[in-house]
XYZ file of C-alpha atoms in Angstrom:
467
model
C 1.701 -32.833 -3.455
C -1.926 -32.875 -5.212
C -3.454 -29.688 -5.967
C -5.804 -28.235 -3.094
C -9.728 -28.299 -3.563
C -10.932 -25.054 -4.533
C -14.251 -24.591 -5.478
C -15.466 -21.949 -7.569
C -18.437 -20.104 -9.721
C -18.180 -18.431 -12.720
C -19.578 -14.523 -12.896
C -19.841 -12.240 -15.660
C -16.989 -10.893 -16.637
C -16.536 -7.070 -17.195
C -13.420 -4.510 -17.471
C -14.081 -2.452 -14.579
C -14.013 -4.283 -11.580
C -15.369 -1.253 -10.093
C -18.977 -1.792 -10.710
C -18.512 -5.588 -9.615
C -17.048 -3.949 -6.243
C -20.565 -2.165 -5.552
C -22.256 -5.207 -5.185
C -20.334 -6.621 -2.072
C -19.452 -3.494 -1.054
C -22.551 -2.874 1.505
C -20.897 -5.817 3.299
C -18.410 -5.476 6.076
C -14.979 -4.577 5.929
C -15.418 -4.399 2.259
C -11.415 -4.415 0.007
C -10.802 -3.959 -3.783
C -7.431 -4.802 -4.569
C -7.682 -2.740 -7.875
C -4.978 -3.417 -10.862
C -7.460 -2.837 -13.877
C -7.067 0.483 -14.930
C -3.136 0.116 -15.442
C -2.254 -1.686 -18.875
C 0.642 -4.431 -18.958
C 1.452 -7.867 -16.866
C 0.922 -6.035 -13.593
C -2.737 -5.483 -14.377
C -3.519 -8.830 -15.026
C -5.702 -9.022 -11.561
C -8.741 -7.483 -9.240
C -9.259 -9.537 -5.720
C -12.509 -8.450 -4.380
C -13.722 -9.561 -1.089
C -15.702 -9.010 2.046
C -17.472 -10.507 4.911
C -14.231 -11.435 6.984
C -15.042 -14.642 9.665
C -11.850 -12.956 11.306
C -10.411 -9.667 12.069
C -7.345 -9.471 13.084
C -6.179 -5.887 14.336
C -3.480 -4.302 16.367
C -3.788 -0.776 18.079
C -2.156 0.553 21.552
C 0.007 -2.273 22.147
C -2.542 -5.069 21.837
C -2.963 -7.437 18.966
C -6.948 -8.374 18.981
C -8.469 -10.982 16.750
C -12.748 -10.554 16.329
C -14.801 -12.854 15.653
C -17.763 -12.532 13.168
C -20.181 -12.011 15.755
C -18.318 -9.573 17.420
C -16.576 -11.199 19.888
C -13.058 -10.778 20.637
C -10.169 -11.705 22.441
C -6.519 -9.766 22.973
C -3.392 -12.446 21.955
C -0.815 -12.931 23.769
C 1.616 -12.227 20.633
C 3.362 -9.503 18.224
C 1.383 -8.977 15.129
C 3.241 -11.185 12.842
C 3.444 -14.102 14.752
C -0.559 -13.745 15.723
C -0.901 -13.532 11.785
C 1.005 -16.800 10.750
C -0.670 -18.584 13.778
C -3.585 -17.741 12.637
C -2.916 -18.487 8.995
C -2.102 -22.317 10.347
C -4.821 -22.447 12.266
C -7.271 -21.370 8.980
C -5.824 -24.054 6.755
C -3.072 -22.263 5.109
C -1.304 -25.048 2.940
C 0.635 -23.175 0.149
C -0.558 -25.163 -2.765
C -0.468 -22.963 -5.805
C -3.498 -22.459 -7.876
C -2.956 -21.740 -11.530
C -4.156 -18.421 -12.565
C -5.871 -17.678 -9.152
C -3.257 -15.760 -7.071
C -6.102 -15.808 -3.959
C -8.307 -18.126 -2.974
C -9.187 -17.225 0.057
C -6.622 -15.934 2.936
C -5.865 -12.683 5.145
C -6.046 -9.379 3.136
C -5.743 -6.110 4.738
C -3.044 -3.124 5.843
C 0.056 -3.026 8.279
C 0.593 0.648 8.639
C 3.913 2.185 8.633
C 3.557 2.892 12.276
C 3.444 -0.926 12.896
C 6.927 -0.892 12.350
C 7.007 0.594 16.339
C 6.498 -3.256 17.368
C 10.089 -4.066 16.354
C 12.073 -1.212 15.610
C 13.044 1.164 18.847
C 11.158 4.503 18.014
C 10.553 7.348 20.629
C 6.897 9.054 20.292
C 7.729 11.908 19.381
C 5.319 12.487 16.258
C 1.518 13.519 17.145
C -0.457 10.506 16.399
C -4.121 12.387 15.521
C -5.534 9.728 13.082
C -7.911 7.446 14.409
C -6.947 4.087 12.546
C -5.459 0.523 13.882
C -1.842 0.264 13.118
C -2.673 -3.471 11.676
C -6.250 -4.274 10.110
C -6.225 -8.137 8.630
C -9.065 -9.892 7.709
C -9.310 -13.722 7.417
C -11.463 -14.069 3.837
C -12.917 -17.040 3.449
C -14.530 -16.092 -0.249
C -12.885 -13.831 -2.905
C -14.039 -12.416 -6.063
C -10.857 -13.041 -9.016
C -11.535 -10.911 -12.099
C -8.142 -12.207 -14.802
C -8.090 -9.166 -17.248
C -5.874 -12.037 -19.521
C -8.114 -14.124 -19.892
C -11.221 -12.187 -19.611
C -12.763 -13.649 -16.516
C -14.834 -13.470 -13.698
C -14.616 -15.972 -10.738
C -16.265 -16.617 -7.556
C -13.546 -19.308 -5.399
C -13.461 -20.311 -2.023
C -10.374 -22.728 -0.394
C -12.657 -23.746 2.404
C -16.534 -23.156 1.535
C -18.225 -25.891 -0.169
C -20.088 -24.690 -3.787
C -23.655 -24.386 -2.162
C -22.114 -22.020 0.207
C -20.350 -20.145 -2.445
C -23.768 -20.109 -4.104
C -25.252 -18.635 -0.852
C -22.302 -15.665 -0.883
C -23.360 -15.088 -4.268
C -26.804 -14.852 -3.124
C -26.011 -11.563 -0.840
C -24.520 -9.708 -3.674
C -26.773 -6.249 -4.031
C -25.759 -3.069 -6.506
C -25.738 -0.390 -4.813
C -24.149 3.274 -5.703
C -22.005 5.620 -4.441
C -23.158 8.387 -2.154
C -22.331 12.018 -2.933
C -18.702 13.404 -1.753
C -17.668 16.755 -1.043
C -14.234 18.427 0.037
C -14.880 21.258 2.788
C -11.589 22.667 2.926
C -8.583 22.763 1.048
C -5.611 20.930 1.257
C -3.061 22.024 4.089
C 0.181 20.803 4.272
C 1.792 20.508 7.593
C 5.031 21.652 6.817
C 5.566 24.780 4.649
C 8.681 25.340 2.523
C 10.792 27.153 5.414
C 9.957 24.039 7.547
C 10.225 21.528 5.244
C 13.955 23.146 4.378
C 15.096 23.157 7.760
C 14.271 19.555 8.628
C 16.174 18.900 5.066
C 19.260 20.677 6.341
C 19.002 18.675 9.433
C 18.697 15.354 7.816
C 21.850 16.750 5.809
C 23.797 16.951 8.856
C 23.091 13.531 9.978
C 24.270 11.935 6.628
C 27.624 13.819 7.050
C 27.805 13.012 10.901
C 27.435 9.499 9.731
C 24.391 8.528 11.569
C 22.781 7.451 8.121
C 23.459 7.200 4.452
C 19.179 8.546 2.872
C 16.368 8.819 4.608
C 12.699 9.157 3.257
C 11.583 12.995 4.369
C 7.686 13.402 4.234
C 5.330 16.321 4.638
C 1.369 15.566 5.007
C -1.554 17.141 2.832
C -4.562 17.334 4.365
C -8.229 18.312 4.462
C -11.939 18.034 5.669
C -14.674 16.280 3.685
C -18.321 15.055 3.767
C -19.843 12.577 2.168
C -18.448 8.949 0.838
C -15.038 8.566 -0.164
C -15.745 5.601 -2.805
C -16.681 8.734 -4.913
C -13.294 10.511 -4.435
C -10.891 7.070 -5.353
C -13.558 6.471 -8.308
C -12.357 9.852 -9.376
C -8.488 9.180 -8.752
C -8.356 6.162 -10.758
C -10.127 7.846 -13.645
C -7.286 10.483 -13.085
C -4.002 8.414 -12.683
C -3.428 4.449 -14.009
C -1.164 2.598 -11.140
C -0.828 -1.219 -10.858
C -0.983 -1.929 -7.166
C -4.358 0.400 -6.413
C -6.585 -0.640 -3.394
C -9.485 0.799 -1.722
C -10.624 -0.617 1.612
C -13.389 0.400 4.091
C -13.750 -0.646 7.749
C -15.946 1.617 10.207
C -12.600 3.377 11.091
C -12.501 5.235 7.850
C -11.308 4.100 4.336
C -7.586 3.691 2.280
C -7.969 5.659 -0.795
C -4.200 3.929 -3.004
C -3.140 5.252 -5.640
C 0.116 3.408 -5.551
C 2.593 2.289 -8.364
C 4.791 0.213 -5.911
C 5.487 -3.414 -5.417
C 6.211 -4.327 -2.152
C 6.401 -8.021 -1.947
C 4.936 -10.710 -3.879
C 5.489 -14.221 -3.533
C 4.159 -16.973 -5.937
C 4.860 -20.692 -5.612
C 7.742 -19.523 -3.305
C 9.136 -16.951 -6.047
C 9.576 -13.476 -4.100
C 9.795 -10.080 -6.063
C 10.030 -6.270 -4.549
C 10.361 -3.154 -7.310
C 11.515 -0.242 -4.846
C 10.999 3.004 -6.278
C 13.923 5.484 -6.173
C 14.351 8.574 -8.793
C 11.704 10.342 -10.280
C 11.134 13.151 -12.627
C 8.007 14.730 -13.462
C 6.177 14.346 -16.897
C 6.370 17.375 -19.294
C 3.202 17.656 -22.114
C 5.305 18.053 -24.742
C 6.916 14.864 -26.086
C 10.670 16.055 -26.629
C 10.700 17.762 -22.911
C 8.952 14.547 -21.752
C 11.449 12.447 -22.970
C 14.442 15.001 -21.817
C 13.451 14.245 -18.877
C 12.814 10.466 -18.946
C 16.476 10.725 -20.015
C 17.745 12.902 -17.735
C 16.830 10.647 -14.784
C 18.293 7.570 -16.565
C 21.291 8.972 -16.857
C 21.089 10.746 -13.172
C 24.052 9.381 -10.956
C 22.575 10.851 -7.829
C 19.265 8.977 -8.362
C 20.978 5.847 -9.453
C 23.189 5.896 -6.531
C 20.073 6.458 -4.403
C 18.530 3.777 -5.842
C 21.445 1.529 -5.445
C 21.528 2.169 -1.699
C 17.851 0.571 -1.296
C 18.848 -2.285 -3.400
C 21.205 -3.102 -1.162
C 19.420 -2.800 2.060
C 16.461 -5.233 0.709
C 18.891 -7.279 -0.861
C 19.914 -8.276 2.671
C 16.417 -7.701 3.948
C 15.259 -10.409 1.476
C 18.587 -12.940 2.580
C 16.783 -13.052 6.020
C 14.343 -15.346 5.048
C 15.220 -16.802 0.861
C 16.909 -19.938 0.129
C 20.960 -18.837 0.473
C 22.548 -17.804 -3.074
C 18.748 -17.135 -4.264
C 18.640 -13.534 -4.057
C 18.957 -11.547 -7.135
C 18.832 -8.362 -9.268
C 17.571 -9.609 -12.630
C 15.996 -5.793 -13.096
C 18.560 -2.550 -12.108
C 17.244 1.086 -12.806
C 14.798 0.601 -14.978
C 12.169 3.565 -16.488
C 8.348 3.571 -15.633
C 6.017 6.335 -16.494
C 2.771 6.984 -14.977
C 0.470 9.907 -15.909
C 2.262 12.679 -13.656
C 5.936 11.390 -13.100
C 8.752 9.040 -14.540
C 10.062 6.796 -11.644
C 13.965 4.815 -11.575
C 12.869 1.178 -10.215
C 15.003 -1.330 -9.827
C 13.444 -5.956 -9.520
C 14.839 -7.782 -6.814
C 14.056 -11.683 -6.374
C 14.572 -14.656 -4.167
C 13.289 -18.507 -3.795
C 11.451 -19.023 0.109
C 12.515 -22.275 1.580
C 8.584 -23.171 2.378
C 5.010 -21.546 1.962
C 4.872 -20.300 5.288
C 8.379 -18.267 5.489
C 6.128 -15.706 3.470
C 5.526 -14.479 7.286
C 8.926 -14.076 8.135
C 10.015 -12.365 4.397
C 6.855 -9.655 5.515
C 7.989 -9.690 9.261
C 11.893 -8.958 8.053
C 10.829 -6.593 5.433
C 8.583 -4.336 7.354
C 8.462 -1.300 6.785
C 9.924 -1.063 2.708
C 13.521 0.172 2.943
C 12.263 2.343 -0.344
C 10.297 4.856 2.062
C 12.477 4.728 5.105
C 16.097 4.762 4.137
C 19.374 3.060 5.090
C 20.085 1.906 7.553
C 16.262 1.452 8.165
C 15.930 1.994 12.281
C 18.430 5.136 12.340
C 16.441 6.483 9.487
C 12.971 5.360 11.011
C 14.178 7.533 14.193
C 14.907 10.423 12.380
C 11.570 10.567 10.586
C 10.227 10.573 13.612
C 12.486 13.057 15.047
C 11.376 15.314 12.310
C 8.243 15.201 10.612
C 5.269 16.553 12.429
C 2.682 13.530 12.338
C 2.571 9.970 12.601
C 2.561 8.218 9.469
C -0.691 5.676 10.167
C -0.985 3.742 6.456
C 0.935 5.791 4.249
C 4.660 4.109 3.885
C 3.038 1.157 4.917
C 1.174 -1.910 3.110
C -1.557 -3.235 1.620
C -1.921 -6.733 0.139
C -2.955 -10.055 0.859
C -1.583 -13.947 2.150
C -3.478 -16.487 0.812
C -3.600 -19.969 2.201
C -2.358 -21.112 -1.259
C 0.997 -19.501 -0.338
C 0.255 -16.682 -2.561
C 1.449 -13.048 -1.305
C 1.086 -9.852 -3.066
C 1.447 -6.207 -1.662
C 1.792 -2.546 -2.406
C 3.986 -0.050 -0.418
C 1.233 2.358 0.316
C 2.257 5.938 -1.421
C 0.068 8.147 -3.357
C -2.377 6.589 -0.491
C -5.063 8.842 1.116
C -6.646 7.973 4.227
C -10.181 9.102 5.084
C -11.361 8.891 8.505
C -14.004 10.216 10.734
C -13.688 12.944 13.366
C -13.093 11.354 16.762
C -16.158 13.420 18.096
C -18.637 11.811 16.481
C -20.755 14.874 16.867
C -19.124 16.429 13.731
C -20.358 15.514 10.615
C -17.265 16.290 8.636
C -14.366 13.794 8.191
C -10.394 14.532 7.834
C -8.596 13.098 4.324
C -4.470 12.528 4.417
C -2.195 12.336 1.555
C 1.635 12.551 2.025
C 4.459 12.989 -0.127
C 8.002 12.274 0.316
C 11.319 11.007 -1.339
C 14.974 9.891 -0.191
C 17.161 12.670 0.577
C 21.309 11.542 0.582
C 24.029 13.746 0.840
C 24.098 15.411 -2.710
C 20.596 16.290 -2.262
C 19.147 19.746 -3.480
C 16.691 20.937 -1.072
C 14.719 22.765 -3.199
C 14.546 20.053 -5.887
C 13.504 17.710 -3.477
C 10.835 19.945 -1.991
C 9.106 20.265 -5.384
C 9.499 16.509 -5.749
C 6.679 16.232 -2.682
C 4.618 17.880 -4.823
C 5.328 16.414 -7.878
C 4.420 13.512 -6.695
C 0.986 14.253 -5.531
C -0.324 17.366 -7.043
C -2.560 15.237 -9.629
C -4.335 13.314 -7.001
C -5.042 17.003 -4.987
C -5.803 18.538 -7.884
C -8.003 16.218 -9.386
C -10.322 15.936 -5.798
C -10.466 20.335 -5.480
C -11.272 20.635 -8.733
C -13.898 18.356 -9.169
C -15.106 18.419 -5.249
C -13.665 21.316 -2.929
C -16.999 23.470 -2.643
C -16.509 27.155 -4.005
């Protein structure tokens, strides 16, 4: 098959893709997919884009696709079949570019609450964020900055160069507003609450309802101001591969997160779930004590092991038969406040456009639900307080190359705006969680939660929260 035409400009290159980010960024429904500040293979790429010709959303039952100039119509279909329709209908192809993994394509988030389209869940959890459970925008232009090889590229799979040239055109710097936090972070479970739902998700593993399941509790607080400022000052604070920071006039995804989800490239698939962490220690012995200590953990590997297996089988749904496999099992990696047990899993996709099924049979990760996924996706909403909205879900893109790459959206804040639009101040979420199976310490895994997020809270009160 001969290589698709896709037409491109050459920009400046620079190392922060953040600065490059302000200059589309007044445009709507800008999204940063943001890898630069973490060193290594996985920070090879930034995707900027904005100016969707297509939004594709889904909120209160209905899946709604927008047109640029406002116009919109509800589809008769679920989300994921409205998205590869759509995808067809756009010109997806899934001819590979080399050393572009997006050309052009949908890019957005599928929340974790979008997993209520095909999984039977009771509503049960208060749903108080303001957000659609599915926010995908068709891109017809995307900014590729290749850290390799130093960079910058303006690249289009359907606009000719002199429209390129016109995109270019509209870029305009601007800065970042001022940011403020107006109250301090609340969590909505305290430690007497949070220990109770663990002894009741203790119960179910020994009744045999379920074998781990992903317990949560929610962080949250009021702000003012723009919240570009506060995820300028969270990647400053914490290096993660699969960061992203996307606005809409909803409110904006603040992630921090340093999980693969799914990638696909020229019909390769990968997923690195995330089980088993420890916290880092300053000192370089303890630090390493405990890098060792979860190595060596047979809880965590177990715990681990149980995920494997349920996206193992996830993954058979929809990869070539006899492609699936574990070339990566419990392996170390260390971010700035925590050493995490991760584990590769690959598989080959039969065509380009099965990527919709692999997402559709994937959804939600089994890394931040548990096994099996709907009895533990019942439970969580059984027990924790609040709906989910983003965090546990995704971000990422599908380009019409065939191209696919997402995160699974923890250490993920969402900022949104009070539904009364007479108040000026807006609401900012951050959750923490981790897999609790029948060995689990409840104490232990209650410090976890915070282990987890304490340097993304602490980094926005001490440099924001007014005195």
């Amino acid at each position: 098959m001969p290589q698709a035409q896709v037409n491109r400009i050459a920009l400046p290159y620079h190392s922060d893709s953040a600065l490059l980010f302000q200059s589309i960024r007044s445009q709507p429904y800008p999204a940063l997919l943001d890898s630069s500040s973490y060193p290594g293979p996985f920070g090879r790429f930034d995707i900027l884009c904005a100016d969707p010709s297509q939004l594709l959303s889904h909120d209160n039952l209905q899946t709604t696709l927008t047109q640029r100039d406002g116009s919109s119509q509800i589809l008769d279909a679920l989300p994921f079949d409205a998205l590869r329709q759509l995808l067809l209908d756009q010109g997806f192809d899934g001819q590979t570019t080399p050393n572009l993994p997006f050309t052009g394509g949908a890019l957005g988030y599928f929340s974790y609450d979008l997993g209520r389209c095909y999984a039977p869940l009771a509503n049960l959890a208060t749903d108080d964020i303001n957000q659609p459970q599915m926010q995908i925008g068709i891109y017809q232009w995307a900014i590729i900055v290749d850290h390799q090889l130093q960079c910058t590229t303006l690249v289009s799979h359907n606009l000719s160069d002199q429209q390129l040239q016109t995109v270019k055109e509209r870029f305009s710097d601007s800065a970042a507003a001022k940011f403020s936090l107006t109250s301090p972070f609340q969590s909505n479970l305290d430690k007497d609450a949070y220990l109770k739902r663990f002894r009741q998700v203790i119960d179910y593993i020994h009744a045999g309802d379920c074998y781990q399941v992903n317990l949560a509790q929610r962080f949250s607080c009021t702000y003012q101001g723009d919240p570009w400022c506060a995820y300028l000052a969270l990647r400053r604070q914490t290096h993660t591969p699969f960061s992203a920071y996307l606005e809409s006039p909803a409110g904006s995804l603040l992630s921090l997160s340093p999980e693969r989800f799914l990638q696909v490239a020229d019909s390769q698939v990968e997923t690195r779930p995330i089980k088993g962490t420890r916290p880092r220690h300053p000192l370089p012995e303890q630090d390493a004590q405990l890098k060792t200590e979860l190595t060596n953990s047979v809880k965590d590997r177990a715990e681990n092991l149980m995920i494997v297996d349920l996206l193992r089988n996830d993954l058979g749904r929809s990869c070539i038969t006899g492609s699936v496999r574990v070339p990566e099992l419990f392996k170390i990696e260390s971010y700035a406040n925590v050493h995490h047990l991760v584990t590769a899993i690959t598989g080959e996709l039969a065509k380009p456009i099965d990527v919709i099924d692999l997402l559709q049979g994937c959804f939600p990760g089994g890394s931040i639900t548990g096994a099996p996924k709907t009895r533990a996706m019942q439970i969580i909403e059984e027990l924790e307080p609040h709906r989910r909205s983003a965090y546990c879900g995704s971000i990422g893109y599908i380009g019409f190359n065939g191209g696919m790459d997402s995160n699974i959206c923890i250490r993920t804040l969402v900022a949104t705006q009070d539904k009364d639009p007479s108040k000026i101040q807006g609401q900012l979420h951050c959750w923490a969680g981790g897999g609790i199976v029948a060995d689990s310490d409840g104490d232990a895994e209650y410090q976890e939660t915070f282990d987890k997020v304490n340097n993304l809270i602490q980094c926005l009160e001490g440099r924001f929260l007014k005195p």
